[in-house]
């Protein structure tokens, strides 16, 4: 079984606090095994055991106060 990494572009991030808020929300999604987020590039990469529902990730980012779209 191989891990899946999905990338998103996030708008509105500007600092480490933004990254932490997004990481906190996305980490609550079942099956997530890794999160890379960069305020500098606006990139969010979510690694999971199986493919995630994009809407779950987008909703988690929205909950943190930002907007994400699948890259």
Tab-separated table of N, CA and C in Angstrom:
chain	number	residue	atom	x	y	z
A	1	UNK	N	0.852	-1.195	0.000
A	1	UNK	CA	0.000	0.000	0.000
A	1	UNK	C	0.886	1.241	0.000
A	2	UNK	N	0.672	2.092	-0.973
A	2	UNK	CA	1.526	3.272	-1.067
A	2	UNK	C	0.776	4.524	-0.656
A	3	UNK	N	1.527	5.455	-0.162
A	3	UNK	CA	0.935	6.726	0.280
A	3	UNK	C	0.618	7.590	-0.929
A	4	UNK	N	-0.336	8.462	-0.762
A	4	UNK	CA	-0.760	9.384	-1.814
A	4	UNK	C	-0.487	10.808	-1.336
A	5	UNK	N	0.094	11.636	-2.194
A	5	UNK	CA	0.306	13.037	-1.845
A	5	UNK	C	-0.504	13.899	-2.807
A	6	UNK	N	-1.303	14.790	-2.241
A	6	UNK	CA	-2.125	15.693	-3.027
A	6	UNK	C	-1.689	17.116	-2.727
A	7	UNK	N	-1.550	17.924	-3.768
A	7	UNK	CA	-1.111	19.308	-3.574
A	7	UNK	C	-2.240	20.294	-3.805
A	8	UNK	N	-2.200	21.350	-2.998
A	8	UNK	CA	-3.198	22.417	-3.074
A	8	UNK	C	-2.473	23.747	-3.085
A	9	UNK	N	-3.124	24.764	-3.666
A	9	UNK	CA	-2.629	26.129	-3.603
A	9	UNK	C	-3.523	26.863	-2.613
A	10	UNK	N	-2.887	27.489	-1.616
A	10	UNK	CA	-3.640	28.176	-0.567
A	10	UNK	C	-3.392	29.667	-0.666
A	11	UNK	N	-4.472	30.458	-0.636
A	11	UNK	CA	-4.326	31.905	-0.654
A	11	UNK	C	-4.658	32.457	0.722
A	12	UNK	N	-3.950	33.506	1.102
A	12	UNK	CA	-4.201	34.177	2.370
A	12	UNK	C	-3.156	33.898	3.434
A	13	UNK	N	-2.269	32.930	3.197
A	13	UNK	CA	-1.219	32.642	4.191
A	13	UNK	C	-0.120	33.687	4.087
A	14	UNK	N	0.381	34.122	5.251
A	14	UNK	CA	1.477	35.090	5.202
A	14	UNK	C	2.576	34.822	6.218
A	15	UNK	N	2.376	33.869	7.130
A	15	UNK	CA	3.364	33.689	8.186
A	15	UNK	C	3.317	32.266	8.758
A	16	UNK	N	4.184	32.013	9.706
A	16	UNK	CA	4.243	30.718	10.370
A	16	UNK	C	2.964	30.383	11.115
A	17	UNK	N	2.304	31.400	11.651
A	17	UNK	CA	1.049	31.154	12.363
A	17	UNK	C	-0.004	30.602	11.401
A	18	UNK	N	-0.018	31.150	10.191
A	18	UNK	CA	-0.949	30.676	9.156
A	18	UNK	C	-0.693	29.196	8.881
A	19	UNK	N	0.580	28.842	8.716
A	19	UNK	CA	0.963	27.450	8.453
A	19	UNK	C	0.486	26.541	9.587
A	20	UNK	N	0.690	26.985	10.827
A	20	UNK	CA	0.300	26.197	11.998
A	20	UNK	C	-1.207	25.992	12.047
A	21	UNK	N	-1.971	27.034	11.747
A	21	UNK	CA	-3.432	26.939	11.772
A	21	UNK	C	-3.915	25.920	10.749
A	22	UNK	N	-3.345	25.965	9.560
A	22	UNK	CA	-3.740	25.023	8.505
A	22	UNK	C	-3.315	23.604	8.872
A	23	UNK	N	-2.079	23.455	9.345
A	23	UNK	CA	-1.585	22.128	9.739
A	23	UNK	C	-2.487	21.518	10.813
A	24	UNK	N	-2.900	22.332	11.768
A	24	UNK	CA	-3.745	21.876	12.863
A	24	UNK	C	-5.083	21.342	12.352
A	25	UNK	N	-5.727	22.087	11.449
A	25	UNK	CA	-7.034	21.671	10.918
A	25	UNK	C	-6.919	20.444	10.014
A	26	UNK	N	-5.938	20.453	9.114
A	26	UNK	CA	-5.797	19.351	8.154
A	26	UNK	C	-5.398	18.051	8.864
A	27	UNK	N	-4.639	18.168	9.952
A	27	UNK	CA	-4.197	16.963	10.673
A	27	UNK	C	-5.354	16.205	11.315
A	28	UNK	N	-6.514	16.859	11.437
A	28	UNK	CA	-7.679	16.199	12.022
A	28	UNK	C	-8.418	15.298	11.039
A	29	UNK	N	-8.049	15.361	9.752
A	29	UNK	CA	-8.700	14.517	8.743
A	29	UNK	C	-8.171	13.088	8.894
A	30	UNK	N	-9.094	12.130	8.955
A	30	UNK	CA	-8.712	10.724	9.100
A	30	UNK	C	-7.848	10.271	7.926
A	31	UNK	N	-6.765	9.556	8.231
A	31	UNK	CA	-5.909	9.003	7.188
A	31	UNK	C	-4.720	9.861	6.801
A	32	UNK	N	-4.688	11.119	7.270
A	32	UNK	CA	-3.567	11.999	6.932
A	32	UNK	C	-2.320	11.543	7.686
A	33	UNK	N	-1.211	11.349	6.943
A	33	UNK	CA	0.032	10.902	7.559
A	33	UNK	C	1.134	11.953	7.495
A	34	UNK	N	0.928	12.979	6.656
A	34	UNK	CA	1.946	14.025	6.571
A	34	UNK	C	1.383	15.295	5.962
A	35	UNK	N	1.900	16.432	6.427
A	35	UNK	CA	1.445	17.727	5.922
A	35	UNK	C	2.657	18.618	5.728
A	36	UNK	N	2.775	19.177	4.529
A	36	UNK	CA	3.799	20.190	4.275
A	36	UNK	C	3.052	21.433	3.844
A	37	UNK	N	3.329	22.519	4.534
A	37	UNK	CA	2.647	23.762	4.176
A	37	UNK	C	3.655	24.905	4.190
A	38	UNK	N	3.596	25.759	3.186
A	38	UNK	CA	4.525	26.885	3.075
A	38	UNK	C	3.774	28.178	2.787
A	39	UNK	N	3.868	29.113	3.719
A	39	UNK	CA	3.249	30.421	3.521
A	39	UNK	C	3.966	31.157	2.394
A	40	UNK	N	5.257	30.908	2.247
A	40	UNK	CA	6.050	31.600	1.234
A	40	UNK	C	5.581	31.254	-0.180
A	41	UNK	N	5.277	29.981	-0.433
A	41	UNK	CA	4.875	29.559	-1.777
A	41	UNK	C	3.371	29.368	-1.900
A	42	UNK	N	2.665	29.317	-0.761
A	42	UNK	CA	1.231	29.073	-0.784
A	42	UNK	C	0.897	27.621	-1.068
A	43	UNK	N	1.889	26.747	-0.899
A	43	UNK	CA	1.715	25.340	-1.234
A	43	UNK	C	1.337	24.510	-0.010
A	44	UNK	N	0.388	23.620	-0.199
A	44	UNK	CA	0.001	22.658	0.836
A	44	UNK	C	0.063	21.280	0.202
A	45	UNK	N	0.871	20.393	0.772
A	45	UNK	CA	0.950	19.013	0.287
A	45	UNK	C	0.491	18.114	1.420
A	46	UNK	N	-0.526	17.309	1.147
A	46	UNK	CA	-1.097	16.423	2.154
A	46	UNK	C	-0.826	14.975	1.734
A	47	UNK	N	-0.156	14.234	2.608
A	47	UNK	CA	0.129	12.824	2.346
A	47	UNK	C	-0.823	11.989	3.181
A	48	UNK	N	-1.362	10.952	2.559
A	48	UNK	CA	-2.327	10.107	3.248
A	48	UNK	C	-2.177	8.655	2.813
A	49	UNK	N	-2.759	7.770	3.615
A	49	UNK	CA	-2.682	6.344	3.321
A	49	UNK	C	-3.485	5.992	2.078
A	50	UNK	N	-4.615	6.659	1.900
A	50	UNK	CA	-5.404	6.468	0.691
A	50	UNK	C	-5.844	7.839	0.198
A	51	UNK	N	-6.259	7.922	-1.072
A	51	UNK	CA	-6.665	9.234	-1.594
A	51	UNK	C	-7.721	9.904	-0.711
A	52	UNK	N	-7.533	11.178	-0.473
A	52	UNK	CA	-8.463	11.939	0.359
A	52	UNK	C	-9.540	12.580	-0.498
A	53	UNK	N	-10.634	12.903	0.144
A	53	UNK	CA	-11.694	13.661	-0.491
A	53	UNK	C	-11.225	15.123	-0.497
A	54	UNK	N	-11.064	15.687	-1.685
A	54	UNK	CA	-10.605	17.084	-1.787
A	54	UNK	C	-11.451	18.022	-0.945
A	55	UNK	N	-12.769	17.772	-0.911
A	55	UNK	CA	-13.647	18.679	-0.179
A	55	UNK	C	-13.323	18.694	1.316
A	56	UNK	N	-12.826	17.576	1.844
A	56	UNK	CA	-12.463	17.525	3.265
A	56	UNK	C	-11.255	18.416	3.540
A	57	UNK	N	-10.277	18.363	2.653
A	57	UNK	CA	-9.075	19.189	2.818
A	57	UNK	C	-9.431	20.663	2.632
A	58	UNK	N	-10.203	20.962	1.601
A	58	UNK	CA	-10.594	22.352	1.336
A	58	UNK	C	-11.415	22.906	2.499
A	59	UNK	N	-12.296	22.067	3.061
A	59	UNK	CA	-13.103	22.499	4.214
A	59	UNK	C	-12.218	22.751	5.433
A	60	UNK	N	-11.198	21.918	5.633
A	60	UNK	CA	-10.288	22.093	6.775
A	60	UNK	C	-9.501	23.394	6.633
A	61	UNK	N	-9.040	23.688	5.427
A	61	UNK	CA	-8.310	24.936	5.171
A	61	UNK	C	-9.247	26.129	5.382
A	62	UNK	N	-10.486	25.983	4.928
A	62	UNK	CA	-11.495	27.032	5.111
A	62	UNK	C	-11.735	27.279	6.602
A	63	UNK	N	-11.791	26.193	7.373
A	63	UNK	CA	-11.989	26.278	8.822
A	63	UNK	C	-10.856	27.080	9.474
A	64	UNK	N	-9.663	26.964	8.909
A	64	UNK	CA	-8.508	27.696	9.422
A	64	UNK	C	-8.524	29.157	8.963
A	65	UNK	N	-9.427	29.482	8.041
A	65	UNK	CA	-9.559	30.868	7.593
A	65	UNK	C	-8.891	31.190	6.278
A	66	UNK	N	-8.614	30.160	5.475
A	66	UNK	CA	-7.912	30.371	4.198
A	66	UNK	C	-8.670	29.678	3.083
A	67	UNK	N	-8.236	29.911	1.847
A	67	UNK	CA	-8.887	29.317	0.693
A	67	UNK	C	-7.894	28.418	-0.025
A	68	UNK	N	-8.316	27.180	-0.298
A	68	UNK	CA	-7.440	26.230	-1.001
A	68	UNK	C	-8.102	25.751	-2.284
A	69	UNK	N	-7.284	25.511	-3.295
A	69	UNK	CA	-7.747	24.863	-4.529
A	69	UNK	C	-6.746	23.771	-4.856
A	70	UNK	N	-7.241	22.690	-5.419
A	70	UNK	CA	-6.369	21.591	-5.795
A	70	UNK	C	-5.410	22.068	-6.884
A	71	UNK	N	-4.137	21.758	-6.739
A	71	UNK	CA	-3.128	22.182	-7.736
A	71	UNK	C	-3.141	21.266	-8.940
